[in-house]
Amino acid sequence: MKPWPYPFWIAHRGAGRLAPENTLAAFRLGADHGYRMFECDAKLSADGVPFLLHDSTLERTSNGHGIAGEQPWSALAQLDAGGWHSRRYAGEPMPTLEALIRFCLANRHLLDIEIKPTPGIERRTGEAVAKLAGRLWTATDLAPPFLTSFSPKSLEGAHSAQPGLPRGLLLDTLWDGWLATARRLDCAAIVCNYALWDTAIVAQVHAAGMRALSYTVNDESVARWLTGLGTDGVVTDRVDRFSPGA
């Protein structure tokens, strides 16, 4: 396998549940806990701006309403993306992916960008996210952004736009053809729901020249089990529990 330039521990959506997910406040808090690689979710506004949001709709993590990808960035930028979490973060804005990338470059952090498309624009979202990441992540010795998605179409778009950026196929089940799809997309890693891993699957992925990563691991016994299996990385909410140097 090619050398893997990323740390074992990756902070989920910035700082897990300790701060409003996918906000710059969360990434700052994750960094305060010693993390140097962060996972985020990126999708497109109606006018094509890549921004950070996990859900298709706005209600859970902002004071907005409706499908986020159907609204222009000028409207999304006005939303409160922190008040749902706690009064401390009320008024925290929803950031663009560009803002997060610039934050990471300035602070020498690494980034795992999950491409989270609005249904119907999977490939276009992958293309846009990859183009932005490739354009901004230059003139640095940092490892490039790691692009992941549950959507093969999004990874196809990312591959076509920026073939030099590493990709990972996200899996919540081992559906028929998952490994062949990852090979076709020239993925560097498989990122699984941690419960899917066993010795044989880890060996199969490694034999294919890919790394084996897990989401979302918040229990110490599970982390020890995954380490024993020889997996290569863990995404966690518990930035307060796990030492990223471990």
CSV table of C-alpha atoms in Angstrom, one decimal:
chain,number,residue,atom,x,y,z
A,1,MET,CA,0.0,0.0,0.0
A,2,LYS,CA,1.0,3.6,-0.5
A,3,PRO,CA,2.2,5.5,2.6
A,4,TRP,CA,-0.8,6.9,4.5
A,5,PRO,CA,-0.2,10.6,5.4
A,6,TYR,CA,-3.1,11.0,7.8
A,7,PRO,CA,-3.4,10.5,11.6
A,8,PHE,CA,-5.4,7.6,13.1
A,9,TRP,CA,-7.8,9.9,15.0
A,10,ILE,CA,-10.2,12.2,13.1
A,11,ALA,CA,-12.6,14.6,14.8
A,12,HIS,CA,-16.2,14.2,13.6
A,13,ARG,CA,-17.8,17.4,12.2
A,14,GLY,CA,-15.2,19.4,14.1
A,15,ALA,CA,-15.6,18.5,17.7
A,16,GLY,CA,-18.3,15.8,17.8
A,17,ARG,CA,-21.2,16.9,20.0
A,18,LEU,CA,-19.3,19.4,22.1
A,19,ALA,CA,-20.0,22.3,19.7
A,20,PRO,CA,-22.5,22.9,16.9
A,21,GLU,CA,-21.4,20.5,14.1
A,22,ASN,CA,-19.8,21.8,10.9
A,23,THR,CA,-19.2,25.3,12.3
A,24,LEU,CA,-15.8,27.0,12.6
A,25,ALA,CA,-16.4,27.1,16.4
A,26,ALA,CA,-16.5,23.3,16.4
A,27,PHE,CA,-13.2,23.0,14.4
A,28,ARG,CA,-11.5,25.4,16.8
A,29,LEU,CA,-12.7,23.4,19.8
A,30,GLY,CA,-11.5,20.2,18.2
A,31,ALA,CA,-8.1,21.8,17.7
A,32,ASP,CA,-8.1,22.9,21.3
A,33,HIS,CA,-8.4,19.2,22.2
A,34,GLY,CA,-5.3,18.4,20.2
A,35,TYR,CA,-6.9,17.1,17.0
A,36,ARG,CA,-5.2,17.9,13.7
A,37,MET,CA,-7.5,16.2,11.3
A,38,PHE,CA,-11.2,17.0,10.9
A,39,GLU,CA,-14.2,15.4,9.1
A,40,CYS,CA,-16.8,17.7,7.7
A,41,ASP,CA,-19.9,17.5,5.4
A,42,ALA,CA,-20.1,19.5,2.2
A,43,LYS,CA,-23.0,20.2,-0.2
A,44,LEU,CA,-23.9,22.8,-2.7
A,45,SER,CA,-26.2,25.8,-2.4
A,46,ALA,CA,-28.7,26.5,-5.2
A,47,ASP,CA,-26.1,28.9,-6.8
A,48,GLY,CA,-23.3,26.4,-6.5
A,49,VAL,CA,-21.4,27.5,-3.4
A,50,PRO,CA,-19.9,24.5,-1.4
A,51,PHE,CA,-20.9,24.9,2.3
A,52,LEU,CA,-21.0,22.8,5.4
A,53,LEU,CA,-24.1,20.9,6.4
A,54,HIS,CA,-24.9,17.2,7.1
A,55,ASP,CA,-28.6,17.0,6.5
A,56,SER,CA,-30.5,17.7,3.3
A,57,THR,CA,-32.8,20.0,5.3
A,58,LEU,CA,-32.0,22.9,7.6
A,59,GLU,CA,-34.3,22.3,10.6
A,60,ARG,CA,-32.1,20.1,12.9
A,61,THR,CA,-28.9,22.3,12.9
A,62,SER,CA,-30.1,25.8,12.1
A,63,ASN,CA,-33.0,28.2,12.4
A,64,GLY,CA,-33.7,27.7,8.7
A,65,HIS,CA,-36.4,25.7,7.0
A,66,GLY,CA,-36.6,23.5,3.9
A,67,ILE,CA,-34.1,21.8,1.6
A,68,ALA,CA,-30.7,23.6,2.0
A,69,GLY,CA,-29.6,22.9,-1.5
A,70,GLU,CA,-32.6,24.7,-3.0
A,71,GLN,CA,-31.6,28.0,-1.3
A,72,PRO,CA,-28.9,30.5,-2.5
A,73,TRP,CA,-25.8,31.1,-0.4
A,74,SER,CA,-26.9,34.6,0.4
A,75,ALA,CA,-29.9,33.2,2.3
A,76,LEU,CA,-28.0,30.3,4.0
A,77,ALA,CA,-25.3,32.7,5.2
A,78,GLN,CA,-27.8,34.6,7.3
A,79,LEU,CA,-28.8,31.5,9.3
A,80,ASP,CA,-28.0,30.8,13.0
A,81,ALA,CA,-26.2,27.4,12.9
A,82,GLY,CA,-25.3,27.4,16.6
A,83,GLY,CA,-28.3,28.3,18.7
A,84,TRP,CA,-29.8,24.8,18.4
A,85,HIS,CA,-26.8,23.4,20.2
A,86,SER,CA,-26.6,25.8,23.2
A,87,ARG,CA,-26.9,29.5,24.1
A,88,ARG,CA,-23.1,29.7,24.1
A,89,TYR,CA,-23.0,29.3,20.3
A,90,ALA,CA,-26.1,31.2,19.4
A,91,GLY,CA,-25.4,33.2,16.2
A,92,GLU,CA,-22.7,31.0,14.9
A,93,PRO,CA,-22.9,31.1,11.1
A,94,MET,CA,-22.9,28.2,8.6
A,95,PRO,CA,-19.5,28.3,7.0
A,96,THR,CA,-18.5,27.8,3.4
A,97,LEU,CA,-16.1,25.0,2.6
A,98,GLU,CA,-13.7,27.6,1.4
A,99,ALA,CA,-13.7,29.2,4.9
A,100,LEU,CA,-12.9,25.9,6.5
A,101,ILE,CA,-10.1,25.0,4.0
A,102,ARG,CA,-8.5,28.4,4.7
A,103,PHE,CA,-8.8,27.8,8.4
A,104,CYS,CA,-7.1,24.4,8.1
A,105,LEU,CA,-4.3,25.7,5.9
A,106,ALA,CA,-3.6,28.6,8.2
A,107,ASN,CA,-3.4,26.3,11.2
A,108,ARG,CA,-1.8,23.2,9.5
A,109,HIS,CA,-4.8,21.0,10.0
A,110,LEU,CA,-5.8,18.1,7.7
A,111,LEU,CA,-9.3,17.6,6.3
A,112,ASP,CA,-11.6,14.7,5.5
A,113,ILE,CA,-14.4,16.2,3.4
A,114,GLU,CA,-17.5,14.0,3.1
A,115,ILE,CA,-19.3,14.9,-0.1
A,116,LYS,CA,-23.0,15.0,1.0
A,117,PRO,CA,-25.0,15.9,-2.1
A,118,THR,CA,-28.5,17.1,-2.4
A,119,PRO,CA,-30.3,14.2,-4.2
A,120,GLY,CA,-30.1,14.7,-7.9
A,121,ILE,CA,-26.8,16.6,-8.1
A,122,GLU,CA,-24.5,13.9,-6.9
A,123,ARG,CA,-21.8,14.1,-9.6
A,124,ARG,CA,-22.0,17.9,-9.8
A,125,THR,CA,-21.4,18.2,-6.1
A,126,GLY,CA,-18.4,15.9,-6.2
A,127,GLU,CA,-16.9,17.9,-9.1
A,128,ALA,CA,-17.5,21.3,-7.3
A,129,VAL,CA,-16.1,20.1,-4.0
A,130,ALA,CA,-13.0,18.6,-5.6
A,131,LYS,CA,-12.3,21.6,-7.8
A,132,LEU,CA,-12.5,23.9,-4.8
A,133,ALA,CA,-10.3,21.7,-2.7
A,134,GLY,CA,-7.7,21.3,-5.5
A,135,ARG,CA,-7.6,25.0,-6.2
A,136,LEU,CA,-7.1,26.1,-2.6
A,137,TRP,CA,-4.9,23.4,-1.3
A,138,THR,CA,-1.7,24.4,-3.0
A,139,ALA,CA,1.7,25.7,-2.1
A,140,THR,CA,1.7,23.6,1.1
A,141,ASP,CA,3.5,20.5,2.3
A,142,LEU,CA,0.3,19.3,4.1
A,143,ALA,CA,-1.3,16.1,2.9
A,144,PRO,CA,-4.2,16.9,0.5
A,145,PRO,CA,-7.9,16.8,1.5
A,146,PHE,CA,-9.3,13.3,1.7
A,147,LEU,CA,-12.6,13.2,-0.2
A,148,THR,CA,-15.2,10.6,0.9
A,149,SER,CA,-18.8,9.9,0.0
A,150,PHE,CA,-21.5,7.3,0.3
A,151,SER,CA,-22.4,8.2,-3.3
A,152,PRO,CA,-20.3,6.6,-6.1
A,153,LYS,CA,-21.6,9.3,-8.5
A,154,SER,CA,-20.1,12.0,-6.2
A,155,LEU,CA,-16.8,10.2,-6.1
A,156,GLU,CA,-16.9,9.8,-9.9
A,157,GLY,CA,-17.3,13.6,-10.2
A,158,ALA,CA,-14.5,14.2,-7.7
A,159,HIS,CA,-12.2,11.8,-9.6
A,160,SER,CA,-12.9,13.5,-12.9
A,161,ALA,CA,-12.3,17.0,-11.5
A,162,GLN,CA,-9.3,16.3,-9.4
A,163,PRO,CA,-7.9,12.8,-9.9
A,164,GLY,CA,-4.9,13.6,-7.7
A,165,LEU,CA,-7.0,14.0,-4.5
A,166,PRO,CA,-7.4,10.8,-2.5
A,167,ARG,CA,-10.9,9.3,-2.2
A,168,GLY,CA,-12.7,7.0,0.1
A,169,LEU,CA,-15.9,5.1,-0.3
A,170,LEU,CA,-18.2,5.3,2.7
A,171,LEU,CA,-20.3,2.2,3.6
A,172,ASP,CA,-23.1,1.5,6.0
A,173,THR,CA,-23.6,-1.9,4.5
A,174,LEU,CA,-21.4,-4.2,2.5
A,175,TRP,CA,-23.6,-4.0,-0.6
A,176,ASP,CA,-22.9,-6.2,-3.7
A,177,GLY,CA,-20.0,-4.8,-5.6
A,178,TRP,CA,-18.6,-2.4,-3.0
A,179,LEU,CA,-15.0,-3.4,-3.4
A,180,ALA,CA,-15.2,-3.5,-7.2
A,181,THR,CA,-16.7,0.0,-7.1
A,182,ALA,CA,-14.0,1.3,-4.8
A,183,ARG,CA,-11.3,-0.1,-7.2
A,184,ARG,CA,-13.1,1.4,-10.2
A,185,LEU,CA,-13.0,4.8,-8.5
A,186,ASP,CA,-9.3,4.3,-7.6
A,187,CYS,CA,-10.1,4.8,-3.9
A,188,ALA,CA,-7.4,5.1,-1.3
A,189,ALA,CA,-9.6,3.8,1.5
A,190,ILE,CA,-12.9,2.2,2.6
A,191,VAL,CA,-14.6,4.0,5.4
A,192,CYS,CA,-17.1,1.7,7.1
A,193,ASN,CA,-19.6,1.7,9.9
A,194,TYR,CA,-17.2,0.2,12.5
A,195,ALA,CA,-19.5,-2.8,13.1
A,196,LEU,CA,-18.9,-4.0,9.6
A,197,TRP,CA,-15.2,-4.7,10.1
A,198,ASP,CA,-13.8,-8.2,10.9
A,199,THR,CA,-10.4,-9.7,10.3
A,200,ALA,CA,-11.3,-11.0,6.8
A,201,ILE,CA,-12.8,-7.7,5.5
A,202,VAL,CA,-9.8,-5.7,6.8
A,203,ALA,CA,-7.5,-8.2,5.1
A,204,GLN,CA,-9.5,-8.0,1.8
A,205,VAL,CA,-9.3,-4.2,1.8
A,206,HIS,CA,-5.6,-4.1,2.6
A,207,ALA,CA,-4.9,-6.7,-0.1
A,208,ALA,CA,-6.7,-4.4,-2.6
A,209,GLY,CA,-4.1,-1.7,-1.6
A,210,MET,CA,-6.6,0.4,0.3
A,211,ARG,CA,-6.8,1.6,3.9
A,212,ALA,CA,-9.5,0.6,6.4
A,213,LEU,CA,-11.2,3.4,8.4
A,214,SER,CA,-14.2,3.5,10.7
A,215,TYR,CA,-17.0,5.9,11.7
A,216,THR,CA,-18.3,6.9,14.3
A,217,VAL,CA,-16.3,5.4,17.2
A,218,ASN,CA,-17.1,6.7,20.7
A,219,ASP,CA,-16.4,3.7,22.9
A,220,GLU,CA,-12.9,2.9,24.2
A,221,SER,CA,-13.4,-0.9,23.9
A,222,VAL,CA,-14.5,-0.5,20.2
A,223,ALA,CA,-11.4,1.6,19.5
A,224,ARG,CA,-9.2,-1.1,21.1
A,225,TRP,CA,-10.9,-3.8,19.0
A,226,LEU,CA,-10.4,-1.8,15.8
A,227,THR,CA,-6.8,-1.2,16.6
A,228,GLY,CA,-6.4,-4.9,17.1
A,229,LEU,CA,-7.9,-5.6,13.7
A,230,GLY,CA,-5.2,-3.5,12.1
A,231,THR,CA,-7.5,-0.7,10.9
A,232,ASP,CA,-6.0,2.6,9.8
A,233,GLY,CA,-8.2,5.4,11.2
A,234,VAL,CA,-11.1,6.3,13.3
A,235,VAL,CA,-13.7,9.1,13.1
A,236,THR,CA,-14.9,10.1,16.6
A,237,ASP,CA,-17.3,12.4,18.4
A,238,ARG,CA,-15.4,12.0,21.6
A,239,VAL,CA,-12.6,14.5,21.2
A,240,ASP,CA,-12.7,14.9,25.0
A,241,ARG,CA,-12.2,11.2,25.6
A,242,PHE,CA,-9.6,10.0,23.0
A,243,SER,CA,-6.1,11.5,22.8
A,244,PRO,CA,-5.4,12.1,19.1
A,245,GLY,CA,-1.8,11.2,19.8
A,246,ALA,CA,-2.7,7.7,20.8
